[in-house]
mmCIF file of C-alpha atoms in Angstrom:
data_model
loop_
_atom_site.group_PDB
_atom_site.id
_atom_site.type_symbol
_atom_site.label_atom_id
_atom_site.label_comp_id
_atom_site.label_asym_id
_atom_site.label_seq_id
_atom_site.Cartn_x
_atom_site.Cartn_y
_atom_site.Cartn_z
ATOM 1 C CA LEU A 1 -8.718 27.503 11.192
ATOM 2 C CA VAL A 2 -11.077 30.295 11.248
ATOM 3 C CA GLU A 3 -10.979 30.589 7.430
ATOM 4 C CA TRP A 4 -11.935 26.639 7.405
ATOM 5 C CA THR A 5 -14.636 27.287 9.827
ATOM 6 C CA ARG A 6 -16.457 29.471 7.366
ATOM 7 C CA GLN A 7 -16.171 26.590 4.730
ATOM 8 C CA ARG A 8 -17.101 23.520 6.956
ATOM 9 C CA ASP A 9 -20.572 23.044 5.559
ATOM 10 C CA GLU A 10 -19.187 22.502 2.107
ATOM 11 C CA TYR A 11 -16.629 20.102 3.458
ATOM 12 C CA LEU A 12 -19.208 18.209 5.439
ATOM 13 C CA ASP A 13 -21.578 18.090 2.424
ATOM 14 C CA GLU A 14 -18.681 16.740 0.296
ATOM 15 C CA MET A 15 -17.967 14.017 2.881
ATOM 16 C CA ILE A 16 -21.436 12.911 3.049
ATOM 17 C CA ARG A 17 -21.629 12.861 -0.698
ATOM 18 C CA LEU A 18 -18.802 10.425 -0.600
ATOM 19 C CA ASP A 19 -20.902 7.968 1.394
ATOM 20 C CA GLY A 20 -23.689 8.028 -1.132
ATOM 21 C CA LEU A 21 -24.113 7.615 -4.865
ATOM 22 C CA GLY A 22 -22.386 11.048 -5.470
ATOM 23 C CA SER A 23 -22.862 11.977 -9.246
ATOM 24 C CA ASP A 24 -24.381 8.563 -10.054
ATOM 25 C CA SER A 25 -28.115 7.835 -9.756
ATOM 26 C CA ALA A 26 -29.944 4.467 -9.579
ATOM 27 C CA PRO A 27 -30.113 2.143 -11.293
ATOM 28 C CA LEU A 28 -26.346 1.855 -11.421
ATOM 29 C CA SER A 29 -24.625 0.958 -14.537
ATOM 30 C CA CYS A 30 -20.602 -0.158 -14.760
ATOM 31 C CA ALA A 31 -18.647 2.697 -15.934
ATOM 32 C CA TYR A 32 -16.432 0.349 -18.101
ATOM 33 C CA CYS A 33 -18.794 -2.133 -19.557
ATOM 34 C CA GLY A 34 -22.272 -0.738 -19.107
ATOM 35 C CA LEU A 35 -23.840 -3.790 -17.345
ATOM 36 C CA GLU A 36 -25.367 -3.379 -13.932
ATOM 37 C CA GLY A 37 -22.920 -2.015 -11.380
ATOM 38 C CA ARG A 38 -23.044 -2.076 -7.717
ATOM 39 C CA CYS A 39 -19.446 -1.907 -6.509
ATOM 40 C CA ARG A 40 -16.973 0.762 -6.012
ATOM 41 C CA CYS A 41 -13.421 0.711 -4.741
ATOM 42 C CA LEU A 42 -12.238 3.058 -1.899
ATOM 43 C CA ASP A 43 -8.492 2.894 -2.840
ATOM 44 C CA CYS A 44 -8.693 3.305 -6.606
ATOM 45 C CA PHE A 45 -8.193 6.997 -7.561
ATOM 46 C CA ASN A 46 -11.360 8.415 -8.691
ATOM 47 C CA SER A 47 -13.207 5.361 -8.469
ATOM 48 C CA ARG A 48 -16.347 4.678 -10.665
ATOM 49 C CA ILE A 49 -19.242 2.379 -10.190
ATOM 50 C CA MET A 50 -18.326 -1.207 -11.478
ATOM 51 C CA CYS A 51 -19.980 -4.598 -12.100
ATOM 52 C CA ASP A 52 -18.567 -7.580 -10.242
ATOM 53 C CA GLY A 53 -16.685 -8.792 -13.488
ATOM 54 C CA CYS A 54 -14.972 -5.244 -13.869
ATOM 55 C CA ALA A 55 -14.208 -5.055 -10.269
ATOM 56 C CA ARG A 56 -12.578 -8.367 -10.638
ATOM 57 C CA SER A 57 -10.335 -7.481 -13.831
ATOM 58 C CA LYS A 58 -9.529 -4.034 -12.571
ATOM 59 C CA HIS A 59 -8.044 -5.326 -9.308
ATOM 60 C CA LYS A 60 -5.995 -8.164 -10.793
ATOM 61 C CA HIS A 61 -2.907 -6.603 -9.509
ATOM 62 C CA ASN A 62 -4.428 -4.708 -6.475
ATOM 63 C CA PRO A 63 -5.741 -7.482 -4.423
ATOM 64 C CA PHE A 64 -5.748 -5.469 -1.245
ATOM 65 C CA HIS A 65 -8.194 -2.714 -2.295
ATOM 66 C CA ARG A 66 -11.246 -2.190 -0.267
ATOM 67 C CA ILE A 67 -14.557 -2.161 -2.100
ATOM 68 C CA GLU A 68 -18.079 -1.497 -1.082
ATOM 69 C CA VAL A 69 -21.207 -2.870 -2.540
ATOM 70 C CA TRP A 70 -24.366 -0.832 -3.055
ATOM 71 C CA THR A 71 -27.377 -2.624 -1.097
ATOM 72 C CA GLY A 72 -29.945 -0.305 -2.775
ATOM 73 C CA ASP A 73 -29.983 2.270 0.030
ATOM 74 C CA TYR A 74 -26.386 2.507 0.972
ATOM 75 C CA PHE A 75 -22.726 1.249 0.327
ATOM 76 C CA GLU A 76 -21.654 -1.584 2.510
ATOM 77 C CA LYS A 77 -18.131 -2.678 3.253
ATOM 78 C CA SER A 78 -17.203 -5.761 1.336
ATOM 79 C CA LEU A 79 -14.262 -7.807 0.121
ATOM 80 C CA LEU A 80 -13.113 -8.486 -3.486
ATOM 81 C CA HIS A 81 -13.537 -12.114 -2.439
ATOM 82 C CA ALA A 82 -17.201 -11.600 -2.204
ATOM 83 C CA VAL A 83 -17.481 -10.628 -5.890
ATOM 84 C CA GLY A 84 -15.598 -13.583 -6.986
ATOM 85 C CA PHE A 85 -12.022 -12.324 -7.085
ATOM 86 C CA LEU A 86 -9.554 -15.203 -7.652
ATOM 87 C CA MET A 87 -5.813 -14.584 -7.580
ATOM 88 C CA HIS A 88 -3.746 -16.770 -9.701
ATOM 89 C CA LEU A 89 -0.149 -17.702 -8.696
ATOM 90 C CA GLY A 90 2.597 -18.513 -11.305
ATOM 91 C CA HIS A 91 2.245 -17.535 -15.042
ATOM 92 C CA HIS A 92 2.294 -13.854 -14.174
ATOM 93 C CA GLY A 93 -1.393 -13.672 -12.730
ATOM 94 C CA GLU A 94 -2.765 -15.761 -15.399
ATOM 95 C CA PRO A 95 -4.687 -19.111 -14.900
ATOM 96 C CA CYS A 96 -2.334 -21.972 -14.615
ATOM 97 C CA PRO A 97 -3.371 -24.603 -17.341
ATOM 98 C CA ARG A 98 -2.874 -27.387 -14.799
ATOM 99 C CA SER A 99 -4.427 -25.578 -11.716
ATOM 100 C CA SER A 100 -7.148 -27.788 -10.274
ATOM 101 C CA PRO A 101 -10.007 -26.616 -8.290
ATOM 102 C CA PRO A 102 -10.720 -25.943 -5.557
ATOM 103 C CA SER A 103 -8.760 -22.816 -4.965
ATOM 104 C CA THR A 104 -7.489 -21.918 -1.317
ATOM 105 C CA LYS A 105 -9.017 -19.290 0.916
ATOM 106 C CA MET A 106 -6.154 -17.187 2.296
ATOM 107 C CA THR A 107 -6.179 -14.934 5.141
ATOM 108 C CA VAL A 108 -3.627 -12.032 4.254
ATOM 109 C CA ILE A 109 -2.211 -9.516 6.591
ATOM 110 C CA ASP A 110 -1.247 -6.346 4.964
ATOM 111 C CA THR A 111 -0.514 -2.805 6.258
ATOM 112 C CA SER A 112 -3.964 -2.074 4.686
ATOM 113 C CA GLY A 113 -5.877 -4.541 6.812
ATOM 114 C CA ILE A 114 -6.648 -8.157 7.023
ATOM 115 C CA HIS A 115 -7.939 -9.656 3.871
ATOM 116 C CA THR A 116 -9.572 -12.775 2.689
ATOM 117 C CA ILE A 117 -8.316 -13.725 -0.852
ATOM 118 C CA GLN A 118 -9.163 -16.724 -2.914
ATOM 119 C CA VAL A 119 -5.827 -18.044 -4.318
ATOM 120 C CA ALA A 120 -5.165 -20.656 -7.129
ATOM 121 C CA PHE A 121 -1.871 -22.171 -6.957
ATOM 122 C CA CYS A 122 0.131 -23.283 -10.085
ATOM 123 C CA ASP A 123 0.134 -27.076 -10.163
ATOM 124 C CA CYS A 124 2.662 -27.422 -13.087
ATOM 125 C CA LEU A 125 4.722 -30.462 -12.966
ATOM 126 C CA GLU A 126 7.714 -29.031 -14.599
ATOM 127 C CA PRO A 127 9.198 -27.142 -12.787
ATOM 128 C CA CYS A 128 7.058 -28.124 -9.555
ATOM 129 C CA ILE A 129 7.236 -25.183 -7.365
ATOM 130 C CA LEU A 130 6.069 -25.655 -3.722
ATOM 131 C CA ARG A 131 3.125 -23.560 -2.674
ATOM 132 C CA ARG A 132 5.152 -21.706 0.251
ATOM 133 C CA THR A 133 7.713 -20.933 -2.464
ATOM 134 C CA GLN A 134 4.959 -19.516 -4.824
ATOM 135 C CA LEU A 135 3.697 -17.264 -1.678
ATOM 136 C CA LEU A 136 7.257 -16.328 -1.070
ATOM 137 C CA ARG A 137 7.673 -15.146 -4.808
ATOM 138 C CA ILE A 138 4.875 -12.762 -4.442
ATOM 139 C CA ARG A 139 6.166 -11.431 -1.185
ATOM 140 C CA TRP A 140 3.838 -13.098 1.154
ATOM 141 C CA TRP A 141 5.353 -14.736 4.220
ATOM 142 C CA PRO A 142 3.555 -17.890 5.014
ATOM 143 C CA ALA A 143 2.561 -18.582 8.629
ATOM 144 C CA THR A 144 3.294 -22.366 8.254
ATOM 145 C CA ILE A 145 5.404 -24.481 6.181
ATOM 146 C CA ASP A 146 2.814 -27.088 4.977
ATOM 147 C CA ARG A 147 -0.517 -26.187 3.531
ATOM 148 C CA PRO A 148 -0.417 -22.300 4.454
ATOM 149 C CA GLN A 149 -3.660 -20.524 4.826
ATOM 150 C CA THR A 150 -2.415 -17.393 6.505
ATOM 151 C CA VAL A 151 0.184 -14.985 5.241
ATOM 152 C CA THR A 152 1.643 -11.615 6.050
ATOM 153 C CA THR A 153 3.006 -9.501 3.379
ATOM 154 C CA LEU A 154 6.737 -8.464 3.368
ATOM 155 C CA ARG A 155 5.532 -4.888 3.099
ATOM 156 C CA CYS A 156 3.729 -5.388 6.420
ATOM 157 C CA LEU A 157 6.793 -6.924 8.064
ATOM 158 C CA ASP A 158 8.908 -4.272 6.769
ATOM 159 C CA THR A 159 6.540 -1.626 8.044
ATOM 160 C CA PHE A 160 6.355 -3.242 11.713
ATOM 161 C CA LEU A 161 10.180 -3.459 11.767
ATOM 162 C CA GLN A 162 10.458 0.299 10.988
ATOM 163 C CA ARG A 163 7.836 1.312 13.509
ATOM 164 C CA SER A 164 9.232 -1.057 16.171
ATOM 165 C CA LEU A 165 12.750 0.527 15.630
ATOM 166 C CA GLN A 166 11.555 4.009 15.563
ATOM 167 C CA SER A 167 8.855 4.222 18.186
ATOM 168 C CA LYS A 168 9.145 0.907 20.133
ATOM 169 C CA LEU A 169 5.772 -0.310 18.897
ATOM 170 C CA ASN A 170 5.202 -4.013 19.944
ATOM 171 C CA MET A 171 3.654 -6.489 17.607
ATOM 172 C CA TYR A 172 0.378 -6.862 19.562
ATOM 173 C CA ASP A 173 -0.460 -2.989 19.137
ATOM 174 C CA PHE A 174 0.719 -3.039 15.369
ATOM 175 C CA TYR A 175 -1.624 -6.082 14.691
ATOM 176 C CA LEU A 176 -4.550 -4.367 16.696
ATOM 177 C CA ALA A 177 -4.012 -1.335 14.574
ATOM 178 C CA ILE A 178 -4.239 -3.515 11.367
ATOM 179 C CA PHE A 179 -7.262 -5.224 12.843
ATOM 180 C CA HIS A 180 -9.128 -2.082 13.359
ATOM 181 C CA LEU A 181 -8.428 -0.894 9.705
ATOM 182 C CA THR A 182 -10.335 -3.748 8.629
ATOM 183 C CA ASP A 183 -13.214 -3.842 11.264
ATOM 184 C CA ASN A 184 -13.362 -0.861 13.668
ATOM 185 C CA THR A 185 -16.519 -1.938 15.337
#
């Protein structure tokens, strides 16, 4: 601890640097396509500044990643939903040729927080797969049978089970902890 105390200013400077632009400078450009960038991901390793389009495409298989959007003065917490992210069910994440708008706004409870995700269901007739079945196939447990709008990931349910068995954690406290991961104000 004494050794760290001598280095604490360096650690604090780096933590503050993470809250700002870091090595980037305004105007921001996307590290992937060169367009105007404004997003960064808190969960991607060594995340770079991205435009909305690249943020959507880079997170096609990571819908629970948390992003921040540059306001001109600071980074503000945001959602992939806010930059137009749309999750396609069926067809291995590609759009269904028969999918009809509008998509459905889903509330997804995961170990990383509570997320709002725009979902486009597969509407193919052959074979016709129920929406709840499409959700179960991506490991999302629907809260209702008909027209589900809230789901919990199986990862979240498994985590609750383990914590409940190991430390007698109740569902209310588990949910509250997840809620505070999303919004700790």
